[in-house]
CSV table of C-alpha atoms in Angstrom, one decimal:
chain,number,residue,atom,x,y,z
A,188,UNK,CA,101.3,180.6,66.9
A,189,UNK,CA,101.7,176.6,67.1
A,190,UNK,CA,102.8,174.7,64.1
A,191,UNK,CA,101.8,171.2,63.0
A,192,UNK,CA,100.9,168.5,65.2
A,193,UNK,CA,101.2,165.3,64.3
A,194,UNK,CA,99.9,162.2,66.9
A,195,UNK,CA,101.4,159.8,67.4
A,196,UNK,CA,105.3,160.4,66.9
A,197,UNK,CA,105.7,157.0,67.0
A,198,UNK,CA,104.0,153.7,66.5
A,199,UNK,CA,104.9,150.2,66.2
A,200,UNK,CA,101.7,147.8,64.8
A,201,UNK,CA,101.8,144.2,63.1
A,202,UNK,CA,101.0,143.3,59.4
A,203,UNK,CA,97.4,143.2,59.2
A,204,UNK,CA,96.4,145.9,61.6
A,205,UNK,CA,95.4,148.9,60.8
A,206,UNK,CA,96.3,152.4,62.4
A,207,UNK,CA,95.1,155.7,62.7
A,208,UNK,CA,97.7,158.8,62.2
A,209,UNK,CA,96.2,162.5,63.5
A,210,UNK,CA,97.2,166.2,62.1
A,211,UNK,CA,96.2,169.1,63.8
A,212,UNK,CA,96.7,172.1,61.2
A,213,UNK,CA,98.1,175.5,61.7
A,214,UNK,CA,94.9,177.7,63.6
A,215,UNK,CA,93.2,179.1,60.6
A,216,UNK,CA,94.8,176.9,57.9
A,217,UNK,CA,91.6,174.8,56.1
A,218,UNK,CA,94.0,172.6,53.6
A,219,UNK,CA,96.0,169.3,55.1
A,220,UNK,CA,98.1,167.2,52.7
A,221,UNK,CA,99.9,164.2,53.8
A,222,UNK,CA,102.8,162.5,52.0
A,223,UNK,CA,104.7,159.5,52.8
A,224,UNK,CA,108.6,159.4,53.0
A,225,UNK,CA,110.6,156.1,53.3
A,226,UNK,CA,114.3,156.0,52.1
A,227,UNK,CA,114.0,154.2,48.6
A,228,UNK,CA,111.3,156.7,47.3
A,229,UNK,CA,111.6,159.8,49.2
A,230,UNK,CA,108.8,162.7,49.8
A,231,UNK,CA,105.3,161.1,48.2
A,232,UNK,CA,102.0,162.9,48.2
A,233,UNK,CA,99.1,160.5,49.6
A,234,UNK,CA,96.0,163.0,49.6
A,235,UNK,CA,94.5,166.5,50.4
A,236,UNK,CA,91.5,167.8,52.4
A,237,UNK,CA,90.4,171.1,52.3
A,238,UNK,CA,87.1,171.9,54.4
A,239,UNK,CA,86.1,168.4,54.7
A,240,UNK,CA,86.3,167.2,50.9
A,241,UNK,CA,89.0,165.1,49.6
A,242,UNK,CA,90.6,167.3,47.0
A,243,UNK,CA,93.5,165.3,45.4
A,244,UNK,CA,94.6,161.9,45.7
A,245,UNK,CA,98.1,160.3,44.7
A,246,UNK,CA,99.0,157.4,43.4
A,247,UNK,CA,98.6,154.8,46.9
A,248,UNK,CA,96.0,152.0,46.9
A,249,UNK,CA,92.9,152.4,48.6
A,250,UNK,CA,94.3,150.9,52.0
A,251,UNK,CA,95.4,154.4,52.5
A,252,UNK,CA,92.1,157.0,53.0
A,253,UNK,CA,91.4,159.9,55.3
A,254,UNK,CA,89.4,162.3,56.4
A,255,UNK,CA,89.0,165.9,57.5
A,256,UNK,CA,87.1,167.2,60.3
A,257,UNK,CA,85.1,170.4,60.7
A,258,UNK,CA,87.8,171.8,62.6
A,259,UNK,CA,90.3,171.5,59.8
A,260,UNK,CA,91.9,168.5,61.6
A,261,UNK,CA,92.8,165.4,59.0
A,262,UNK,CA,93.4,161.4,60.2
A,263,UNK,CA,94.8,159.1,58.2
A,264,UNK,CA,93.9,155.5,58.2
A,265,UNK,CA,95.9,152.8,56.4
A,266,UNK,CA,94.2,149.4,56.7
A,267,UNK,CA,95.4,146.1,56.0
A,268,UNK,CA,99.1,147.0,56.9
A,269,UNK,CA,102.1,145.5,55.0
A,270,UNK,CA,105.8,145.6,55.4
A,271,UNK,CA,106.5,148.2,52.9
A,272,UNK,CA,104.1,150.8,54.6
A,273,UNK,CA,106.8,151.5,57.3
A,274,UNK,CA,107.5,155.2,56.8
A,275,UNK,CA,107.6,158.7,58.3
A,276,UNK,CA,104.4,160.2,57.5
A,277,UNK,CA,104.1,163.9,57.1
A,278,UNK,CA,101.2,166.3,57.1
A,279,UNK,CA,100.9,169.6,55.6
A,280,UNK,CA,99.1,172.6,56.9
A,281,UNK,CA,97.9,175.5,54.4
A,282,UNK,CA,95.8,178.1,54.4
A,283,UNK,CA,94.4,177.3,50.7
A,284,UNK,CA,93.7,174.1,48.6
A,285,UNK,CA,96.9,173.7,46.7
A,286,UNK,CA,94.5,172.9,43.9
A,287,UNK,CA,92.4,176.0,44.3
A,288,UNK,CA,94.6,178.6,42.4
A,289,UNK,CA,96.2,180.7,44.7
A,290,UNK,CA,100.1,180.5,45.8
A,291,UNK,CA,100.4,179.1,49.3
A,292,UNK,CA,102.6,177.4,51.7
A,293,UNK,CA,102.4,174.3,53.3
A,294,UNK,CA,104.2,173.8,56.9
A,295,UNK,CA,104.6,170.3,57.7
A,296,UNK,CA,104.4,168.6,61.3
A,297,UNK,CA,106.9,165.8,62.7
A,298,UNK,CA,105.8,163.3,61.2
A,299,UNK,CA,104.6,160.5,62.9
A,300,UNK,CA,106.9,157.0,62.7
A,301,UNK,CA,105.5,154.1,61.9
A,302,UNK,CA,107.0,150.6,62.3
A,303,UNK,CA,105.3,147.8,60.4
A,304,UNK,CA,106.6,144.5,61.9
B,176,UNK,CA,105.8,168.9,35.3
B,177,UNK,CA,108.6,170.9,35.4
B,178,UNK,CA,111.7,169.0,36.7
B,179,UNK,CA,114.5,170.7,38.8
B,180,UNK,CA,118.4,169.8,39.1
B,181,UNK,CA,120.4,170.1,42.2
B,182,UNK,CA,123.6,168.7,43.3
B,183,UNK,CA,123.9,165.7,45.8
B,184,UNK,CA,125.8,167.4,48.5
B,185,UNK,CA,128.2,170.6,49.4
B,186,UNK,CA,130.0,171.4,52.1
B,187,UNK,CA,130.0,175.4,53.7
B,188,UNK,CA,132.1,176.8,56.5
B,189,UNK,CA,130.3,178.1,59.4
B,190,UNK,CA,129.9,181.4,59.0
B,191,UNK,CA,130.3,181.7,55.6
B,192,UNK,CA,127.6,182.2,53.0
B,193,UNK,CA,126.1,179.0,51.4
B,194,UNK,CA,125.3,179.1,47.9
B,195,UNK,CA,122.8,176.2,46.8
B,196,UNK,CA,122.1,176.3,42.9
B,197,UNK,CA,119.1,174.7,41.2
B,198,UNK,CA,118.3,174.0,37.6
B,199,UNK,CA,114.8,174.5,36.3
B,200,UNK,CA,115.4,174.9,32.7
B,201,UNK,CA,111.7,173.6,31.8
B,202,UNK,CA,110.2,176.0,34.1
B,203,UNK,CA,106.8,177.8,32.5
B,204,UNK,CA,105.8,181.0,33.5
B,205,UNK,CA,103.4,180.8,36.1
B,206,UNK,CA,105.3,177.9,38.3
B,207,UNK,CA,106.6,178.9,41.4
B,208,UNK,CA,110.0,177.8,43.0
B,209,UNK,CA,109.7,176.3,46.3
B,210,UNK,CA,112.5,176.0,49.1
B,211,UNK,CA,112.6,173.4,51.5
B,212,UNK,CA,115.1,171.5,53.9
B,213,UNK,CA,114.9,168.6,55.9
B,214,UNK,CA,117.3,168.0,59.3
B,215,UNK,CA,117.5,164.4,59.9
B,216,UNK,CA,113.9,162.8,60.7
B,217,UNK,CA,112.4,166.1,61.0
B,218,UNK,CA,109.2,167.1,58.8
B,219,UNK,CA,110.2,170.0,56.0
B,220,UNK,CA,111.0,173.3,56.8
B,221,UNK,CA,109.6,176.0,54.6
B,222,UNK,CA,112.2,178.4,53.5
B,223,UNK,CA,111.1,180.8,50.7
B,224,UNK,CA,110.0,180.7,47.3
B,225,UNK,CA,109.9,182.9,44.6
B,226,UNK,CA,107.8,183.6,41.0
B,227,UNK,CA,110.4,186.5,38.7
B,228,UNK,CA,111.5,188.7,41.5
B,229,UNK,CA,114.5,188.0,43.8
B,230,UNK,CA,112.9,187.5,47.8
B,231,UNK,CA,114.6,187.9,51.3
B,232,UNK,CA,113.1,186.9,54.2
B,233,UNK,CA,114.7,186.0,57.5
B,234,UNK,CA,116.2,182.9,57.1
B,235,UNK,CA,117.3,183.3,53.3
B,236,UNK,CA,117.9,185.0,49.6
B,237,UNK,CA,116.4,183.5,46.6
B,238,UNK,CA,117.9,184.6,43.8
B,239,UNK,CA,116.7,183.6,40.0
B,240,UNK,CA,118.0,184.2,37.1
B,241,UNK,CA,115.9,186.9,34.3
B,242,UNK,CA,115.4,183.6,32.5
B,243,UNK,CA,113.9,181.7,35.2
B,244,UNK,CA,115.9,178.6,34.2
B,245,UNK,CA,117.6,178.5,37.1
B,246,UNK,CA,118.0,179.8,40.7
B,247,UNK,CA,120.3,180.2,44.0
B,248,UNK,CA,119.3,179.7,47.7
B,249,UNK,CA,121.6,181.9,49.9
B,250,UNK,CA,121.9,181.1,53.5
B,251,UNK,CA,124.0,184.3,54.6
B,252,UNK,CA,125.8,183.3,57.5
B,253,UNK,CA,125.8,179.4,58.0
B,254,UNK,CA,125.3,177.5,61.0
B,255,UNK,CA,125.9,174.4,62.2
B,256,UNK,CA,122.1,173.9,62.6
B,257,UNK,CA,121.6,174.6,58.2
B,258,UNK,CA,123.0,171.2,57.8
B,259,UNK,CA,120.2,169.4,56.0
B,260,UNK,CA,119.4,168.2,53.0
B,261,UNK,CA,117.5,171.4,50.9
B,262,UNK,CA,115.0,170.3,48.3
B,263,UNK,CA,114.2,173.1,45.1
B,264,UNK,CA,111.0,172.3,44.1
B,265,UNK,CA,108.9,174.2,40.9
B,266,UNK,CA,105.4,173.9,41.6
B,267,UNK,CA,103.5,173.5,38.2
B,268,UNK,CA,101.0,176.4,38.0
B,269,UNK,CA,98.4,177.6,40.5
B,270,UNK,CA,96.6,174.3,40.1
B,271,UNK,CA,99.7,171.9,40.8
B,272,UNK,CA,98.0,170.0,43.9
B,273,UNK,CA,101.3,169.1,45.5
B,274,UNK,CA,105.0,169.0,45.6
B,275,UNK,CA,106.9,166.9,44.1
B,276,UNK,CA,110.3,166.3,46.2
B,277,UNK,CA,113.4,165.4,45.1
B,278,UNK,CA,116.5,164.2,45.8
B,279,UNK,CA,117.7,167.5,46.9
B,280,UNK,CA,120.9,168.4,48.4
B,281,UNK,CA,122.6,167.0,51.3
B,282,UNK,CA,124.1,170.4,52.7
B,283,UNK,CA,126.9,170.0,55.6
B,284,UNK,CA,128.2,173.0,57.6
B,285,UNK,CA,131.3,172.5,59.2
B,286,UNK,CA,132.7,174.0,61.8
């Protein structure tokens, strides 16, 4: 059974650009989560989709968004890069919302790398 | 939510067991404990995680206590591929919509 797949592994883009970040969920799995790890504030939660809909949202400005596909895969998009977004970003497969009330899993991808210069 | 308390690092023989403690003293009674590790630049790997009962699966024991205040992530036989940093997480109810990492602890097996 393949995991989490995360596309790019790496990416390199100036301040001001934007970027697009892929997930590809477990086969079967309808909930992605992505979190944001950099070394001063470790493991933070960015957002959750499950089928389609924008579940839960942390506490990232609004240059940060995403979406969810009918086929369960999730992009991110962070606009408007800065310095400080430079970070491993992780995404989260499960096969329920972790806000729907059921005890679930989450297997996370890679991550994908991303250099803000 | 409820907060947890590990140590910043320990070291284990190869071979031996590994023993990682974690404090949850403000756990409530429907919050889960979650086990994670994380080798260097890697995404999280999903260990176990337990409610009241002690669980096995293939990779590891968790063990918590009748109080729930704490618990104990057993790697039987320790590698030299378990060194990674282990996060103990309590997820807050069935309606807690992420989880929230810590520090956790730096774990080096040596040979």
């Amino acid at each position: 059974k393949a995991g989490v797949t995360q596309t790019p592994r790496y990416l390199i883009k100036t301040r001001g650009q934007q970027v697009t970040l892929s997930c590809s969920p477990i086969s079967g799995h309808r909930s992605v989560s992505w979190y944001q790890q950099t070394p001063g504030q470790g493991l933070q939660f960015l957002f959750e989709y499950f089928s389609e809909t924008q579940r839960n949202k942390g506490n990232f400005p609004g240059r940060f968004s995403g979406r969810q596909f009918s086929n369960s895969r999730s992009e991110m998009n962070v606009s408007t890069l800065e310095l400080g977004d430079s970070a491993l970003y992780l995404c989260a497969s499960s096969l329920y919302s972790w806000g729907g009330g059921r005890n679930t899993e989450a297997f996370f991808g890679q991550g994908t790398r991303l250099t803000v210069v | 939510d409820a907060k947890t308390t590990q140590p910043p690092s320990m070291d284990c023989a190869e071979g031996r067991a590994a023993n990682l403690p974690c404090n949850h003293s403000t756990i409530s009674g429907n919050e889960y404990v979650y086990w994670y590790r994380q080798i260097h630049s890697q995404g999280p790997q999903y260990i176990i995680h337990g409610l009241k009962n002690n669980e096995t699966n293939e990779m590891a024991s968790l063990i918590i206590t009748e109080d729930r205040k704490s618990s104990t992530l057993i790697l039987p036989h320790a590698t030299l591929r378990d060194t990674a940093v282990y996060y103990c997480i309590v997820r807050a109810g069935s309606n807690d919509y992420k989880l929230s990492f810590g520090a956790g602890t730096t774990v080096t097996v040596r040979a």
